[in-house]
Structure formats: C-alpha cells, structure tokens
PDB file of C-alpha atoms in Angstrom:
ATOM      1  CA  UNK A   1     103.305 -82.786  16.022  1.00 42.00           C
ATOM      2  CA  UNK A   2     106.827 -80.932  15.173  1.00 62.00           C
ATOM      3  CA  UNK A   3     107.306 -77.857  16.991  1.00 84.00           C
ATOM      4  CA  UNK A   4     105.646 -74.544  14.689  1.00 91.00           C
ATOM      5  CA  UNK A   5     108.981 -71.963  14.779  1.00 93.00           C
ATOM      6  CA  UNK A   6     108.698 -68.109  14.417  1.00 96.00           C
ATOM      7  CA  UNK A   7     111.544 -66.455  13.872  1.00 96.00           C
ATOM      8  CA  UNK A   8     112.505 -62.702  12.683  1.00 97.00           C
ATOM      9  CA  UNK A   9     115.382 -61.591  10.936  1.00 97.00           C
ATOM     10  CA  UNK A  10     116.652 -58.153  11.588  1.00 97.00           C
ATOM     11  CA  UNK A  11     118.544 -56.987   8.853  1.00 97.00           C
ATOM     12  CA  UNK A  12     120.175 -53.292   8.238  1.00 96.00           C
ATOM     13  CA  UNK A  13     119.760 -52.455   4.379  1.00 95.00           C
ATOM     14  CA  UNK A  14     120.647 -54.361   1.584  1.00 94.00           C
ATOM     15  CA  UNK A  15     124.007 -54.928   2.512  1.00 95.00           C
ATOM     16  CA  UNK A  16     126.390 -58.256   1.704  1.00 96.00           C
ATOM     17  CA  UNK A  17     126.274 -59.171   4.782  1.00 95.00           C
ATOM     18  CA  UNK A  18     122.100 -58.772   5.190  1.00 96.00           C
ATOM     19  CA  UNK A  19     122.064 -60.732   1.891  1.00 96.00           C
ATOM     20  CA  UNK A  20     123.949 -63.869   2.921  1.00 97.00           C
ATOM     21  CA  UNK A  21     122.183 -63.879   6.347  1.00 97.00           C
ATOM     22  CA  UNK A  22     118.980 -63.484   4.210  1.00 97.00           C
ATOM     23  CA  UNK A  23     119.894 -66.776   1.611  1.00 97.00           C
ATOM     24  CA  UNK A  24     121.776 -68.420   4.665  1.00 97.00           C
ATOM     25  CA  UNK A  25     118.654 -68.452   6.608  1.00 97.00           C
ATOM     26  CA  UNK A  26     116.120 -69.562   4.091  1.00 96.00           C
ATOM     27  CA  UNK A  27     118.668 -72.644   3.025  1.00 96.00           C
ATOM     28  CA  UNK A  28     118.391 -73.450   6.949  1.00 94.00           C
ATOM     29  CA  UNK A  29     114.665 -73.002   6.713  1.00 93.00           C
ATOM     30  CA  UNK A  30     113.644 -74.985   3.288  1.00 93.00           C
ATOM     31  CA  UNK A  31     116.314 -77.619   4.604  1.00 92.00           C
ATOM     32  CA  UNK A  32     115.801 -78.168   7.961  1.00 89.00           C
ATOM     33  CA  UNK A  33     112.392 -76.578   8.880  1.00 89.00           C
ATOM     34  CA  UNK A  34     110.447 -77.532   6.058  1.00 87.00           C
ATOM     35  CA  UNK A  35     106.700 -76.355   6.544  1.00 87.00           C
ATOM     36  CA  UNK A  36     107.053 -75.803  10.362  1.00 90.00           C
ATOM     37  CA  UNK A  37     108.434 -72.166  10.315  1.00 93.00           C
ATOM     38  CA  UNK A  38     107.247 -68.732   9.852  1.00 96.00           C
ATOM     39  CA  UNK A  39     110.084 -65.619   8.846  1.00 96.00           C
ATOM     40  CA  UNK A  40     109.649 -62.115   9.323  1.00 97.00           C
ATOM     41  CA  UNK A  41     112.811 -60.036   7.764  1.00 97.00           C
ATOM     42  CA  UNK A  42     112.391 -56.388   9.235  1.00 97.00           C
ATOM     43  CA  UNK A  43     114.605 -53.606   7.783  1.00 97.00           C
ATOM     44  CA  UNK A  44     116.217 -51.650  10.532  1.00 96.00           C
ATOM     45  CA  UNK A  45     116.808 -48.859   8.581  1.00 96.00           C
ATOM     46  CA  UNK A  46     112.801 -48.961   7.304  1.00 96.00           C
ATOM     47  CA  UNK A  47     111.371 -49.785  10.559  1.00 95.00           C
ATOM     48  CA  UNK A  48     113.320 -48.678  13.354  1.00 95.00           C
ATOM     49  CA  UNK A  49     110.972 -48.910  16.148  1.00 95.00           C
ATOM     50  CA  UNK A  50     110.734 -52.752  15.751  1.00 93.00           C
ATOM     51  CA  UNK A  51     114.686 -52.835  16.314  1.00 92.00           C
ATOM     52  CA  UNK A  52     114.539 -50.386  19.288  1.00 94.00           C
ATOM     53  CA  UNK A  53     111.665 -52.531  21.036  1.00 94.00           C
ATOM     54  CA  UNK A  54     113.475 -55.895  20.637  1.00 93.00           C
ATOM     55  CA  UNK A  55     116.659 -54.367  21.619  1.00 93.00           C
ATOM     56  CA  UNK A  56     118.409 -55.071  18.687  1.00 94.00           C
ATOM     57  CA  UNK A  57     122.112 -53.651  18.998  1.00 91.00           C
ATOM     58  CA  UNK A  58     123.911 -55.025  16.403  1.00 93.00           C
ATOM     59  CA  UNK A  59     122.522 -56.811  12.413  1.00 95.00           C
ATOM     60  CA  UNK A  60     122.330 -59.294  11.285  1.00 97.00           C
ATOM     61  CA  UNK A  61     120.327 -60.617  14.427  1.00 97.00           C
ATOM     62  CA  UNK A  62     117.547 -64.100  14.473  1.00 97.00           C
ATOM     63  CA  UNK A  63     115.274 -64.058  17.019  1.00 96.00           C
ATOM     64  CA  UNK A  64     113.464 -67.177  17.434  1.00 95.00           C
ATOM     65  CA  UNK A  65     110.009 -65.994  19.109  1.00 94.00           C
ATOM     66  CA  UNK A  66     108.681 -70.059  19.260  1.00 93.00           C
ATOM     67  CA  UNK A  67     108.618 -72.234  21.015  1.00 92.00           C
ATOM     68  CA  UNK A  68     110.045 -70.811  23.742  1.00 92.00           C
ATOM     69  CA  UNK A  69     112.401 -70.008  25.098  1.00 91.00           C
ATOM     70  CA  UNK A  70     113.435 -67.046  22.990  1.00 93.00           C
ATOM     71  CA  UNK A  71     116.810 -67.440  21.474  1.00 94.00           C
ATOM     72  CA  UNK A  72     119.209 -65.421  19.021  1.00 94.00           C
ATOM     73  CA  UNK A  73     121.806 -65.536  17.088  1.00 95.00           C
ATOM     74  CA  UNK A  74     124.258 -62.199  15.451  1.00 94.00           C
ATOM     75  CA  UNK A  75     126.031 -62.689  12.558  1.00 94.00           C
ATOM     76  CA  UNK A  76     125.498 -63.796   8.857  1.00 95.00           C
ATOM     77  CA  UNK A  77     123.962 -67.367   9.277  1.00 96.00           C
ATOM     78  CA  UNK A  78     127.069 -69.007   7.471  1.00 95.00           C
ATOM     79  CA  UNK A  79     127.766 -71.622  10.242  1.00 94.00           C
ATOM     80  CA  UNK A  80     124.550 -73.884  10.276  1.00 92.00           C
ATOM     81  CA  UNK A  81     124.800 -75.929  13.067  1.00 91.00           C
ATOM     82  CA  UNK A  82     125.537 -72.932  15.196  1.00 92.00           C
ATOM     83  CA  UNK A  83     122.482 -71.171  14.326  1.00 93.00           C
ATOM     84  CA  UNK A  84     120.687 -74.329  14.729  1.00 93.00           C
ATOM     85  CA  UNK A  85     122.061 -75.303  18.125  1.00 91.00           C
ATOM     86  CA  UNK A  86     121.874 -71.439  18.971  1.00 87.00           C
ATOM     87  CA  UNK A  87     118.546 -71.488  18.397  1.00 83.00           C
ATOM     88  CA  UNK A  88     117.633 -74.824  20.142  1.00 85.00           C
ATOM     89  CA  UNK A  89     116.220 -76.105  16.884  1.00 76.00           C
ATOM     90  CA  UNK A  90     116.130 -79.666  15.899  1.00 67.00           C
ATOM     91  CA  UNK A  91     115.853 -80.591  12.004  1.00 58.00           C
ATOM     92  CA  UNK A  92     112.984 -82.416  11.082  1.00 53.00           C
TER      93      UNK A  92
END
C-alpha cells in the first residue's frame, strides 16, 4: 500500500501569500496525493500555541508529520517539485 501522508499547514491570516500556499498545496494534494493524505491548516494568529510548540518561526510553513521522517518546507508552495522533493514525497 502507498504511504498515508499527514501534513499541516501553518498559515498567518488570510493573507496573499497564506492563500496561494493554501490553493498551491491542495493542487499538490488532489494531483499528486490523491486519497493518501490528510491536511490540517492552523491559523497562527487563531491558535498560537500550536505554532509556538512546533517551532514555527516564519509562515507559510508544511510540516509533513508521516511517514517519517518529519520534513518542511517555508514559503508559498509555488514551486512543486520542490515541495515535493522537500518533503520526500513521491506522486502516486
């Protein structure tokens, strides 16, 4: 069976930049993770303990929780095979 990815999205506000790494992301996800992922898109600004606890320093960040190892990736998602390689995924 395909690898089962987890990955969360920290995001701060509704910004353009939060936006495109938003759409960015789920294009990567319906495209190239279809049915094998799971997204989480926290709101730094609405829950800013999360961000604290994962160490987040700087938005837009990925975090891909599984399979391991953990990997991320800052910025706004535009360049798809770097977040892909970045985050040591392999389209289905």
């Amino acid at each position: 069976m395909a690898d089962h990815y987890v990955l969360t999205l920290y995001v701060t506000g509704k910004t353009p930049t939060s936006e495109r790494a938003v759409a960015n992301l789920r294009k990567i996800c319906d495209e190239d993770l279809k049915g094998r992922y799971e997204l989480r898109i926290v709101d730094i600004l609405e829950r800013p303990q999360l961000a604290e606890d994962e160490k987040i320093l700087a938005t837009p960040t990925l975090i891909k929780e599984l399979p391991p190892p953990l990997r991320r990736v800052i910025g706004d998602l535009s360049d798809r095979d770097q977040v892909l390689l970045g985050l040591d995924v392999y389209p289905a």
